[in-house]
Amino acid sequence: MRRWTLARSSVFRRLHGHKPKRFSAVVNDVERVSVRIGSSGIVTIDLHNIAKVSSPDPLLIYLPPFSTALADRPAQLPRFLQRQPTAVINYRWVGFSPFQAKDSGASGSDKQLEEDELTHLSWPAPIHDTARAYDWIVENLSPPAYTRRNIYIYGSYLGASLATSLALTETHPHARMGLRGVVAYNGIYNWTTFLPDHPINQASKLRSRGIFEEILARPGDPNFQELKQHVEALFGRPDNLFDPFASPCLFFQTPGLYVPPSFDASALSSVASLLDSPTDPEDTSQLLMPSTPPRRSPLIFPPRKSTLKIPETLLLHSTPPQLPPSFQRRRQRRKKEHVGNSFKAQAKELAELMRRSINKLELKERLEWDHDLEGLGDEAARRVQVYDAGFNTGDYNLNGKGEELAAAWLEDQTS
């Protein structure tokens, strides 16, 4: 067994444009390969159990919950993947990772180099890394001619957003080797919901709230709240939240929002604010701001002339922490359940959009020539499934129930 010795500072030397060293390091059944991303450095891929299976066997891709590009050892696989041939894409995405808070003891020049590189590794670096790594996997792990190989992808938290957008844009059923399905856990599929103008944040502003409503309006999951607090660090600019590769829901519909000047500001003008705050007569910026949001409209996705297909999908979300008993009783007496922003709400919105696409586009068009589809009324619900995985473990790992759900879904897909 060879010890894994990849240092954090050595990663940045290669990212900075120095000639990369082609290497593979083996720890048990893990091999690491480096793939160049044009002039922006490299992305590493950890290959688990690849040599144990024949090439036509299904391949799994794992996108960790946060960037593992700076880790000094391979990311630990979820239990349901540990015996599977799996490729881990160590995408680069600064702004949210426990590794960034650790001092590696690097020299002053190394630290300055790291600071310079971190400014270039925010969005859209992770989507470029993921796409290039996927291309490398298809090019280098394809089966022999005239045979097929299916790929399934799993991602959680930040990795869930990337996994979902990759699956939506790379699922070509007739490809000899390609994505067939995706499992995502606690992903953010519409980052624009964190902006003040989003309707999910507006409903509570239209009525006066007591302490009970205030508590219900807060995200119950601390991991969800932590992602919300890191939005600016992850994306840099508000317009990046409108990228459908970051917010996969926006493949299916327009956001219904204008891009705001900052993450905590509104893009809409308020008549009251114009009357209350004196402005420079020559400054017409506020007067030019719209007073109402644009209309949200459905989009055609996948495009009609493409070979894309909505993938087999399992969206898992955690159960928010329970409220105190007194608040639970008050919630039960409410006629209408409070709907706030949460991992559950994110999963349900994406599932509804994907199912609508299957029903309105794919099945409707196929029904014109394939009359056998008349009995497939539940096809959309079967292909896009949503399950509650139980309470969060707090460490960004899938809990026992979630592992069982993912393992059963994967076995059903590959059997």
mmCIF file with all atom_site columns, C-alpha atoms in Angstrom, residues 32-221:
data_model
loop_
_atom_site.group_PDB
_atom_site.id
_atom_site.type_symbol
_atom_site.label_atom_id
_atom_site.label_alt_id
_atom_site.label_comp_id
_atom_site.label_asym_id
_atom_site.label_entity_id
_atom_site.label_seq_id
_atom_site.pdbx_PDB_ins_code
_atom_site.Cartn_x
_atom_site.Cartn_y
_atom_site.Cartn_z
_atom_site.occupancy
_atom_site.B_iso_or_equiv
_atom_site.pdbx_formal_charge
_atom_site.auth_seq_id
_atom_site.auth_comp_id
_atom_site.auth_asym_id
_atom_site.auth_atom_id
_atom_site.pdbx_PDB_model_num
ATOM 1   C CA . ARG A 1 32  ? -5.913  9.281  -8.775  1.00 0.00 ? 32  ARG A CA 1
ATOM 2   C CA . VAL A 1 33  ? -5.627  10.822 -12.216 1.00 0.00 ? 33  VAL A CA 1
ATOM 3   C CA . SER A 1 34  ? -5.212  14.475 -13.177 1.00 0.00 ? 34  SER A CA 1
ATOM 4   C CA . VAL A 1 35  ? -7.085  16.105 -16.045 1.00 0.00 ? 35  VAL A CA 1
ATOM 5   C CA . ARG A 1 36  ? -6.155  19.522 -17.401 1.00 0.00 ? 36  ARG A CA 1
ATOM 6   C CA . ILE A 1 37  ? -8.886  22.173 -17.698 1.00 0.00 ? 37  ILE A CA 1
ATOM 7   C CA . GLY A 1 38  ? -7.469  24.352 -20.455 1.00 0.00 ? 38  GLY A CA 1
ATOM 8   C CA . SER A 1 39  ? -5.375  27.123 -18.902 1.00 0.00 ? 39  SER A CA 1
ATOM 9   C CA . SER A 1 40  ? -7.214  27.092 -15.546 1.00 0.00 ? 40  SER A CA 1
ATOM 10  C CA . GLY A 1 41  ? -5.349  24.204 -13.938 1.00 0.00 ? 41  GLY A CA 1
ATOM 11  C CA . ILE A 1 42  ? -6.392  20.623 -13.321 1.00 0.00 ? 42  ILE A CA 1
ATOM 12  C CA . VAL A 1 43  ? -9.193  18.585 -11.818 1.00 0.00 ? 43  VAL A CA 1
ATOM 13  C CA . THR A 1 44  ? -8.416  15.282 -10.142 1.00 0.00 ? 44  THR A CA 1
ATOM 14  C CA . ILE A 1 45  ? -10.503 12.105 -10.360 1.00 0.00 ? 45  ILE A CA 1
ATOM 15  C CA . ASP A 1 46  ? -10.242 9.282  -7.814  1.00 0.00 ? 46  ASP A CA 1
ATOM 16  C CA . LEU A 1 47  ? -11.013 5.878  -9.316  1.00 0.00 ? 47  LEU A CA 1
ATOM 17  C CA . HIS A 1 48  ? -12.306 3.301  -6.809  1.00 0.00 ? 48  HIS A CA 1
ATOM 18  C CA . ASN A 1 49  ? -12.537 -0.433 -7.610  1.00 0.00 ? 49  ASN A CA 1
ATOM 19  C CA . ILE A 1 50  ? -12.171 0.206  -11.331 1.00 0.00 ? 50  ILE A CA 1
ATOM 20  C CA . ALA A 1 51  ? -9.757  -2.718 -11.875 1.00 0.00 ? 51  ALA A CA 1
ATOM 21  C CA . LYS A 1 52  ? -12.050 -5.189 -10.073 1.00 0.00 ? 52  LYS A CA 1
ATOM 22  C CA . VAL A 1 53  ? -14.836 -5.220 -12.641 1.00 0.00 ? 53  VAL A CA 1
ATOM 23  C CA . SER A 1 54  ? -15.200 -5.672 -16.366 1.00 0.00 ? 54  SER A CA 1
ATOM 24  C CA . SER A 1 55  ? -15.688 -2.530 -18.396 1.00 0.00 ? 55  SER A CA 1
ATOM 25  C CA . PRO A 1 56  ? -19.343 -3.193 -19.403 1.00 0.00 ? 56  PRO A CA 1
ATOM 26  C CA . ASP A 1 57  ? -20.415 -3.139 -15.734 1.00 0.00 ? 57  ASP A CA 1
ATOM 27  C CA . PRO A 1 58  ? -22.248 0.015  -14.569 1.00 0.00 ? 58  PRO A CA 1
ATOM 28  C CA . LEU A 1 59  ? -20.036 2.865  -13.404 1.00 0.00 ? 59  LEU A CA 1
ATOM 29  C CA . LEU A 1 60  ? -20.860 5.255  -10.562 1.00 0.00 ? 60  LEU A CA 1
ATOM 30  C CA . ILE A 1 61  ? -19.777 8.894  -10.351 1.00 0.00 ? 61  ILE A CA 1
ATOM 31  C CA . TYR A 1 62  ? -19.674 10.590 -6.952  1.00 0.00 ? 62  TYR A CA 1
ATOM 32  C CA . LEU A 1 63  ? -19.682 14.360 -6.391  1.00 0.00 ? 63  LEU A CA 1
ATOM 33  C CA . PRO A 1 64  ? -18.896 15.095 -2.707  1.00 0.00 ? 64  PRO A CA 1
ATOM 34  C CA . PRO A 1 65  ? -20.962 17.555 -0.625  1.00 0.00 ? 65  PRO A CA 1
ATOM 35  C CA . PHE A 1 66  ? -18.270 20.234 -0.906  1.00 0.00 ? 66  PHE A CA 1
ATOM 36  C CA . SER A 1 67  ? -15.032 20.722 -2.803  1.00 0.00 ? 67  SER A CA 1
ATOM 37  C CA . THR A 1 68  ? -12.405 18.080 -2.012  1.00 0.00 ? 68  THR A CA 1
ATOM 38  C CA . ALA A 1 69  ? -9.749  19.488 -4.351  1.00 0.00 ? 69  ALA A CA 1
ATOM 39  C CA . LEU A 1 70  ? -7.648  20.624 -1.379  1.00 0.00 ? 70  LEU A CA 1
ATOM 40  C CA . ALA A 1 71  ? -7.974  17.419 0.649   1.00 0.00 ? 71  ALA A CA 1
ATOM 41  C CA . ASP A 1 72  ? -4.803  15.454 1.337   1.00 0.00 ? 72  ASP A CA 1
ATOM 42  C CA . ARG A 1 73  ? -6.563  12.084 0.940   1.00 0.00 ? 73  ARG A CA 1
ATOM 43  C CA . PRO A 1 74  ? -9.372  10.663 -1.206  1.00 0.00 ? 74  PRO A CA 1
ATOM 44  C CA . ALA A 1 75  ? -12.931 11.465 -0.183  1.00 0.00 ? 75  ALA A CA 1
ATOM 45  C CA . GLN A 1 76  ? -14.651 8.646  1.694   1.00 0.00 ? 76  GLN A CA 1
ATOM 46  C CA . LEU A 1 77  ? -17.355 6.974  -0.356  1.00 0.00 ? 77  LEU A CA 1
ATOM 47  C CA . PRO A 1 78  ? -20.900 6.617  0.968   1.00 0.00 ? 78  PRO A CA 1
ATOM 48  C CA . ARG A 1 79  ? -21.501 3.079  2.164   1.00 0.00 ? 79  ARG A CA 1
ATOM 49  C CA . PHE A 1 80  ? -23.791 2.124  -0.740  1.00 0.00 ? 80  PHE A CA 1
ATOM 50  C CA . LEU A 1 81  ? -20.993 2.969  -3.217  1.00 0.00 ? 81  LEU A CA 1
ATOM 51  C CA . GLN A 1 82  ? -18.026 1.365  -1.466  1.00 0.00 ? 82  GLN A CA 1
ATOM 52  C CA . ARG A 1 83  ? -18.162 -1.921 -3.400  1.00 0.00 ? 83  ARG A CA 1
ATOM 53  C CA . GLN A 1 84  ? -19.048 -0.288 -6.700  1.00 0.00 ? 84  GLN A CA 1
ATOM 54  C CA . PRO A 1 85  ? -16.689 0.899  -9.459  1.00 0.00 ? 85  PRO A CA 1
ATOM 55  C CA . THR A 1 86  ? -16.807 4.611  -8.703  1.00 0.00 ? 86  THR A CA 1
ATOM 56  C CA . ALA A 1 87  ? -15.151 7.747  -10.041 1.00 0.00 ? 87  ALA A CA 1
ATOM 57  C CA . VAL A 1 88  ? -14.988 10.657 -7.584  1.00 0.00 ? 88  VAL A CA 1
ATOM 58  C CA . ILE A 1 89  ? -14.730 14.069 -9.239  1.00 0.00 ? 89  ILE A CA 1
ATOM 59  C CA . ASN A 1 90  ? -12.804 16.431 -6.945  1.00 0.00 ? 90  ASN A CA 1
ATOM 60  C CA . TYR A 1 91  ? -14.298 19.615 -8.354  1.00 0.00 ? 91  TYR A CA 1
ATOM 61  C CA . ARG A 1 92  ? -12.836 22.964 -7.303  1.00 0.00 ? 92  ARG A CA 1
ATOM 62  C CA . TRP A 1 93  ? -15.281 25.378 -5.674  1.00 0.00 ? 93  TRP A CA 1
ATOM 63  C CA . VAL A 1 94  ? -14.124 27.822 -3.034  1.00 0.00 ? 94  VAL A CA 1
ATOM 64  C CA . GLY A 1 95  ? -16.528 29.444 -0.617  1.00 0.00 ? 95  GLY A CA 1
ATOM 65  C CA . PHE A 1 96  ? -17.693 26.466 1.403   1.00 0.00 ? 96  PHE A CA 1
ATOM 66  C CA . SER A 1 97  ? -15.353 23.709 2.527   1.00 0.00 ? 97  SER A CA 1
ATOM 67  C CA . PRO A 1 98  ? -13.917 22.693 5.904   1.00 0.00 ? 98  PRO A CA 1
ATOM 68  C CA . PHE A 1 99  ? -10.494 22.367 4.292   1.00 0.00 ? 99  PHE A CA 1
ATOM 69  C CA . GLN A 1 100 ? -10.285 26.117 3.701   1.00 0.00 ? 100 GLN A CA 1
ATOM 70  C CA . ALA A 1 101 ? -10.405 26.823 7.420   1.00 0.00 ? 101 ALA A CA 1
ATOM 71  C CA . LYS A 1 102 ? -7.340  24.669 8.173   1.00 0.00 ? 102 LYS A CA 1
ATOM 72  C CA . ASP A 1 103 ? -3.800  25.971 8.201   1.00 0.00 ? 103 ASP A CA 1
ATOM 73  C CA . SER A 1 104 ? -1.630  23.534 6.303   1.00 0.00 ? 104 SER A CA 1
ATOM 74  C CA . GLY A 1 105 ? 1.604   25.079 7.551   1.00 0.00 ? 105 GLY A CA 1
ATOM 75  C CA . ALA A 1 106 ? 2.600   26.212 4.080   1.00 0.00 ? 106 ALA A CA 1
ATOM 76  C CA . SER A 1 107 ? 5.339   28.760 3.504   1.00 0.00 ? 107 SER A CA 1
ATOM 77  C CA . GLY A 1 108 ? 4.635   32.437 2.942   1.00 0.00 ? 108 GLY A CA 1
ATOM 78  C CA . SER A 1 109 ? 5.018   32.133 -0.829  1.00 0.00 ? 109 SER A CA 1
ATOM 79  C CA . ASP A 1 110 ? 2.715   29.105 -0.873  1.00 0.00 ? 110 ASP A CA 1
ATOM 80  C CA . LYS A 1 111 ? 0.081   30.991 1.131   1.00 0.00 ? 111 LYS A CA 1
ATOM 81  C CA . GLN A 1 112 ? 0.251   33.955 -1.243  1.00 0.00 ? 112 GLN A CA 1
ATOM 82  C CA . LEU A 1 113 ? -0.057  31.570 -4.180  1.00 0.00 ? 113 LEU A CA 1
ATOM 83  C CA . GLU A 1 114 ? -3.091  29.958 -2.577  1.00 0.00 ? 114 GLU A CA 1
ATOM 84  C CA . GLU A 1 115 ? -4.757  33.335 -1.985  1.00 0.00 ? 115 GLU A CA 1
ATOM 85  C CA . ASP A 1 116 ? -4.201  34.272 -5.621  1.00 0.00 ? 116 ASP A CA 1
ATOM 86  C CA . GLU A 1 117 ? -5.648  30.986 -6.868  1.00 0.00 ? 117 GLU A CA 1
ATOM 87  C CA . LEU A 1 118 ? -8.706  31.000 -4.586  1.00 0.00 ? 118 LEU A CA 1
ATOM 88  C CA . THR A 1 119 ? -9.996  34.102 -6.334  1.00 0.00 ? 119 THR A CA 1
ATOM 89  C CA . HIS A 1 120 ? -10.209 32.126 -9.609  1.00 0.00 ? 120 HIS A CA 1
ATOM 90  C CA . LEU A 1 121 ? -11.905 28.984 -8.284  1.00 0.00 ? 121 LEU A CA 1
ATOM 91  C CA . SER A 1 122 ? -15.433 30.213 -7.626  1.00 0.00 ? 122 SER A CA 1
ATOM 92  C CA . TRP A 1 123 ? -18.354 29.725 -9.973  1.00 0.00 ? 123 TRP A CA 1
ATOM 93  C CA . PRO A 1 124 ? -18.300 28.621 -12.831 1.00 0.00 ? 124 PRO A CA 1
ATOM 94  C CA . ALA A 1 125 ? -15.099 26.652 -12.113 1.00 0.00 ? 125 ALA A CA 1
ATOM 95  C CA . PRO A 1 126 ? -16.957 23.659 -10.590 1.00 0.00 ? 126 PRO A CA 1
ATOM 96  C CA . ILE A 1 127 ? -19.205 23.113 -13.597 1.00 0.00 ? 127 ILE A CA 1
ATOM 97  C CA . HIS A 1 128 ? -16.212 23.274 -15.945 1.00 0.00 ? 128 HIS A CA 1
ATOM 98  C CA . ASP A 1 129 ? -14.347 20.770 -13.757 1.00 0.00 ? 129 ASP A CA 1
ATOM 99  C CA . THR A 1 130 ? -17.323 18.422 -13.630 1.00 0.00 ? 130 THR A CA 1
ATOM 100 C CA . ALA A 1 131 ? -17.991 18.546 -17.367 1.00 0.00 ? 131 ALA A CA 1
ATOM 101 C CA . ARG A 1 132 ? -14.329 18.005 -18.313 1.00 0.00 ? 132 ARG A CA 1
ATOM 102 C CA . ALA A 1 133 ? -13.951 15.165 -15.802 1.00 0.00 ? 133 ALA A CA 1
ATOM 103 C CA . TYR A 1 134 ? -17.094 13.512 -17.180 1.00 0.00 ? 134 TYR A CA 1
ATOM 104 C CA . ASP A 1 135 ? -15.706 13.749 -20.721 1.00 0.00 ? 135 ASP A CA 1
ATOM 105 C CA . TRP A 1 136 ? -12.475 12.106 -19.545 1.00 0.00 ? 136 TRP A CA 1
ATOM 106 C CA . ILE A 1 137 ? -14.414 9.279  -17.857 1.00 0.00 ? 137 ILE A CA 1
ATOM 107 C CA . VAL A 1 138 ? -16.421 8.548  -21.013 1.00 0.00 ? 138 VAL A CA 1
ATOM 108 C CA . GLU A 1 139 ? -13.315 8.696  -23.212 1.00 0.00 ? 139 GLU A CA 1
ATOM 109 C CA . ASN A 1 140 ? -11.123 6.489  -21.022 1.00 0.00 ? 140 ASN A CA 1
ATOM 110 C CA . LEU A 1 141 ? -13.480 4.039  -19.308 1.00 0.00 ? 141 LEU A CA 1
ATOM 111 C CA . SER A 1 142 ? -15.681 3.102  -22.266 1.00 0.00 ? 142 SER A CA 1
ATOM 112 C CA . PRO A 1 143 ? -16.364 -0.601 -22.898 1.00 0.00 ? 143 PRO A CA 1
ATOM 113 C CA . PRO A 1 144 ? -15.181 -2.504 -25.983 1.00 0.00 ? 144 PRO A CA 1
ATOM 114 C CA . ALA A 1 145 ? -16.873 -1.824 -29.300 1.00 0.00 ? 145 ALA A CA 1
ATOM 115 C CA . TYR A 1 146 ? -20.511 -2.871 -29.721 1.00 0.00 ? 146 TYR A CA 1
ATOM 116 C CA . THR A 1 147 ? -21.142 -3.006 -25.959 1.00 0.00 ? 147 THR A CA 1
ATOM 117 C CA . ARG A 1 148 ? -22.828 -0.495 -23.682 1.00 0.00 ? 148 ARG A CA 1
ATOM 118 C CA . ARG A 1 149 ? -21.973 0.872  -20.254 1.00 0.00 ? 149 ARG A CA 1
ATOM 119 C CA . ASN A 1 150 ? -24.390 2.752  -18.047 1.00 0.00 ? 150 ASN A CA 1
ATOM 120 C CA . ILE A 1 151 ? -23.328 5.570  -15.710 1.00 0.00 ? 151 ILE A CA 1
ATOM 121 C CA . TYR A 1 152 ? -25.188 6.634  -12.580 1.00 0.00 ? 152 TYR A CA 1
ATOM 122 C CA . ILE A 1 153 ? -24.248 9.721  -10.609 1.00 0.00 ? 153 ILE A CA 1
ATOM 123 C CA . TYR A 1 154 ? -24.675 10.570 -6.931  1.00 0.00 ? 154 TYR A CA 1
ATOM 124 C CA . GLY A 1 155 ? -24.134 13.965 -5.339  1.00 0.00 ? 155 GLY A CA 1
ATOM 125 C CA . SER A 1 156 ? -25.039 15.638 -2.066  1.00 0.00 ? 156 SER A CA 1
ATOM 126 C CA . TYR A 1 157 ? -25.338 19.297 -1.038  1.00 0.00 ? 157 TYR A CA 1
ATOM 127 C CA . LEU A 1 158 ? -23.141 21.286 -3.469  1.00 0.00 ? 158 LEU A CA 1
ATOM 128 C CA . GLY A 1 159 ? -22.453 18.053 -5.337  1.00 0.00 ? 159 GLY A CA 1
ATOM 129 C CA . ALA A 1 160 ? -26.203 17.469 -5.712  1.00 0.00 ? 160 ALA A CA 1
ATOM 130 C CA . SER A 1 161 ? -26.649 20.673 -7.710  1.00 0.00 ? 161 SER A CA 1
ATOM 131 C CA . LEU A 1 162 ? -23.744 19.736 -9.991  1.00 0.00 ? 162 LEU A CA 1
ATOM 132 C CA . ALA A 1 163 ? -24.865 16.111 -10.354 1.00 0.00 ? 163 ALA A CA 1
ATOM 133 C CA . THR A 1 164 ? -28.393 17.129 -11.304 1.00 0.00 ? 164 THR A CA 1
ATOM 134 C CA . SER A 1 165 ? -27.347 19.666 -13.927 1.00 0.00 ? 165 SER A CA 1
ATOM 135 C CA . LEU A 1 166 ? -24.862 17.181 -15.401 1.00 0.00 ? 166 LEU A CA 1
ATOM 136 C CA . ALA A 1 167 ? -27.519 14.455 -15.583 1.00 0.00 ? 167 ALA A CA 1
ATOM 137 C CA . LEU A 1 168 ? -30.054 16.784 -17.192 1.00 0.00 ? 168 LEU A CA 1
ATOM 138 C CA . THR A 1 169 ? -27.605 17.822 -19.918 1.00 0.00 ? 169 THR A CA 1
ATOM 139 C CA . GLU A 1 170 ? -25.811 14.510 -20.555 1.00 0.00 ? 170 GLU A CA 1
ATOM 140 C CA . THR A 1 171 ? -28.534 11.815 -20.475 1.00 0.00 ? 171 THR A CA 1
ATOM 141 C CA . HIS A 1 172 ? -28.590 10.554 -24.065 1.00 0.00 ? 172 HIS A CA 1
ATOM 142 C CA . PRO A 1 173 ? -30.301 7.111  -23.926 1.00 0.00 ? 173 PRO A CA 1
ATOM 143 C CA . HIS A 1 174 ? -28.851 5.927  -27.240 1.00 0.00 ? 174 HIS A CA 1
ATOM 144 C CA . ALA A 1 175 ? -25.241 6.726  -26.322 1.00 0.00 ? 175 ALA A CA 1
ATOM 145 C CA . ARG A 1 176 ? -23.088 3.614  -26.003 1.00 0.00 ? 176 ARG A CA 1
ATOM 146 C CA . MET A 1 177 ? -21.727 4.902  -22.699 1.00 0.00 ? 177 MET A CA 1
ATOM 147 C CA . GLY A 1 178 ? -23.482 7.662  -20.820 1.00 0.00 ? 178 GLY A CA 1
ATOM 148 C CA . LEU A 1 179 ? -25.565 8.822  -17.898 1.00 0.00 ? 179 LEU A CA 1
ATOM 149 C CA . ARG A 1 180 ? -28.790 6.965  -17.213 1.00 0.00 ? 180 ARG A CA 1
ATOM 150 C CA . GLY A 1 181 ? -29.777 8.169  -13.742 1.00 0.00 ? 181 GLY A CA 1
ATOM 151 C CA . VAL A 1 182 ? -29.012 10.443 -10.814 1.00 0.00 ? 182 VAL A CA 1
ATOM 152 C CA . VAL A 1 183 ? -29.358 10.296 -7.034  1.00 0.00 ? 183 VAL A CA 1
ATOM 153 C CA . ALA A 1 184 ? -29.193 13.640 -5.223  1.00 0.00 ? 184 ALA A CA 1
ATOM 154 C CA . TYR A 1 185 ? -29.353 14.359 -1.503  1.00 0.00 ? 185 TYR A CA 1
ATOM 155 C CA . ASN A 1 186 ? -30.096 17.744 0.064   1.00 0.00 ? 186 ASN A CA 1
ATOM 156 C CA . GLY A 1 187 ? -29.308 19.783 -3.009  1.00 0.00 ? 187 GLY A CA 1
ATOM 157 C CA . ILE A 1 188 ? -30.096 23.397 -3.795  1.00 0.00 ? 188 ILE A CA 1
ATOM 158 C CA . TYR A 1 189 ? -31.755 23.283 -7.196  1.00 0.00 ? 189 TYR A CA 1
ATOM 159 C CA . ASN A 1 190 ? -32.812 26.928 -7.358  1.00 0.00 ? 190 ASN A CA 1
ATOM 160 C CA . TRP A 1 191 ? -30.305 29.247 -5.717  1.00 0.00 ? 191 TRP A CA 1
ATOM 161 C CA . THR A 1 192 ? -32.392 32.303 -6.628  1.00 0.00 ? 192 THR A CA 1
ATOM 162 C CA . THR A 1 193 ? -34.746 31.344 -3.775  1.00 0.00 ? 193 THR A CA 1
ATOM 163 C CA . PHE A 1 194 ? -32.202 32.939 -1.447  1.00 0.00 ? 194 PHE A CA 1
ATOM 164 C CA . LEU A 1 195 ? -32.709 36.372 -3.025  1.00 0.00 ? 195 LEU A CA 1
ATOM 165 C CA . PRO A 1 196 ? -35.056 38.843 -1.276  1.00 0.00 ? 196 PRO A CA 1
ATOM 166 C CA . ASP A 1 197 ? -37.334 39.245 -4.320  1.00 0.00 ? 197 ASP A CA 1
ATOM 167 C CA . HIS A 1 198 ? -38.154 35.556 -4.674  1.00 0.00 ? 198 HIS A CA 1
ATOM 168 C CA . PRO A 1 199 ? -41.845 34.797 -3.945  1.00 0.00 ? 199 PRO A CA 1
ATOM 169 C CA . ILE A 1 200 ? -40.920 32.263 -1.265  1.00 0.00 ? 200 ILE A CA 1
ATOM 170 C CA . ASN A 1 201 ? -39.471 35.172 0.722   1.00 0.00 ? 201 ASN A CA 1
ATOM 171 C CA . GLN A 1 202 ? -42.203 37.662 -0.157  1.00 0.00 ? 202 GLN A CA 1
ATOM 172 C CA . ALA A 1 203 ? -45.252 35.892 1.258   1.00 0.00 ? 203 ALA A CA 1
ATOM 173 C CA . SER A 1 204 ? -44.140 36.365 4.853   1.00 0.00 ? 204 SER A CA 1
ATOM 174 C CA . LYS A 1 205 ? -43.529 40.087 4.271   1.00 0.00 ? 205 LYS A CA 1
ATOM 175 C CA . LEU A 1 206 ? -47.126 40.733 3.262   1.00 0.00 ? 206 LEU A CA 1
ATOM 176 C CA . ARG A 1 207 ? -48.483 40.003 6.718   1.00 0.00 ? 207 ARG A CA 1
ATOM 177 C CA . SER A 1 208 ? -47.492 40.900 10.231  1.00 0.00 ? 208 SER A CA 1
ATOM 178 C CA . ARG A 1 209 ? -45.763 38.024 11.967  1.00 0.00 ? 209 ARG A CA 1
ATOM 179 C CA . GLY A 1 210 ? -45.628 37.021 15.589  1.00 0.00 ? 210 GLY A CA 1
ATOM 180 C CA . ILE A 1 211 ? -42.873 34.973 17.192  1.00 0.00 ? 211 ILE A CA 1
ATOM 181 C CA . PHE A 1 212 ? -44.522 31.733 16.004  1.00 0.00 ? 212 PHE A CA 1
ATOM 182 C CA . GLU A 1 213 ? -44.467 32.829 12.358  1.00 0.00 ? 213 GLU A CA 1
ATOM 183 C CA . GLU A 1 214 ? -40.901 34.066 12.771  1.00 0.00 ? 214 GLU A CA 1
ATOM 184 C CA . ILE A 1 215 ? -39.763 30.635 13.968  1.00 0.00 ? 215 ILE A CA 1
ATOM 185 C CA . LEU A 1 216 ? -41.593 28.852 11.170  1.00 0.00 ? 216 LEU A CA 1
ATOM 186 C CA . ALA A 1 217 ? -40.003 31.159 8.605   1.00 0.00 ? 217 ALA A CA 1
ATOM 187 C CA . ARG A 1 218 ? -36.468 30.232 9.673   1.00 0.00 ? 218 ARG A CA 1
ATOM 188 C CA . PRO A 1 219 ? -34.745 27.324 7.888   1.00 0.00 ? 219 PRO A CA 1
ATOM 189 C CA . GLY A 1 220 ? -34.968 24.447 10.358  1.00 0.00 ? 220 GLY A CA 1
ATOM 190 C CA . ASP A 1 221 ? -31.924 22.590 9.044   1.00 0.00 ? 221 ASP A CA 1
#
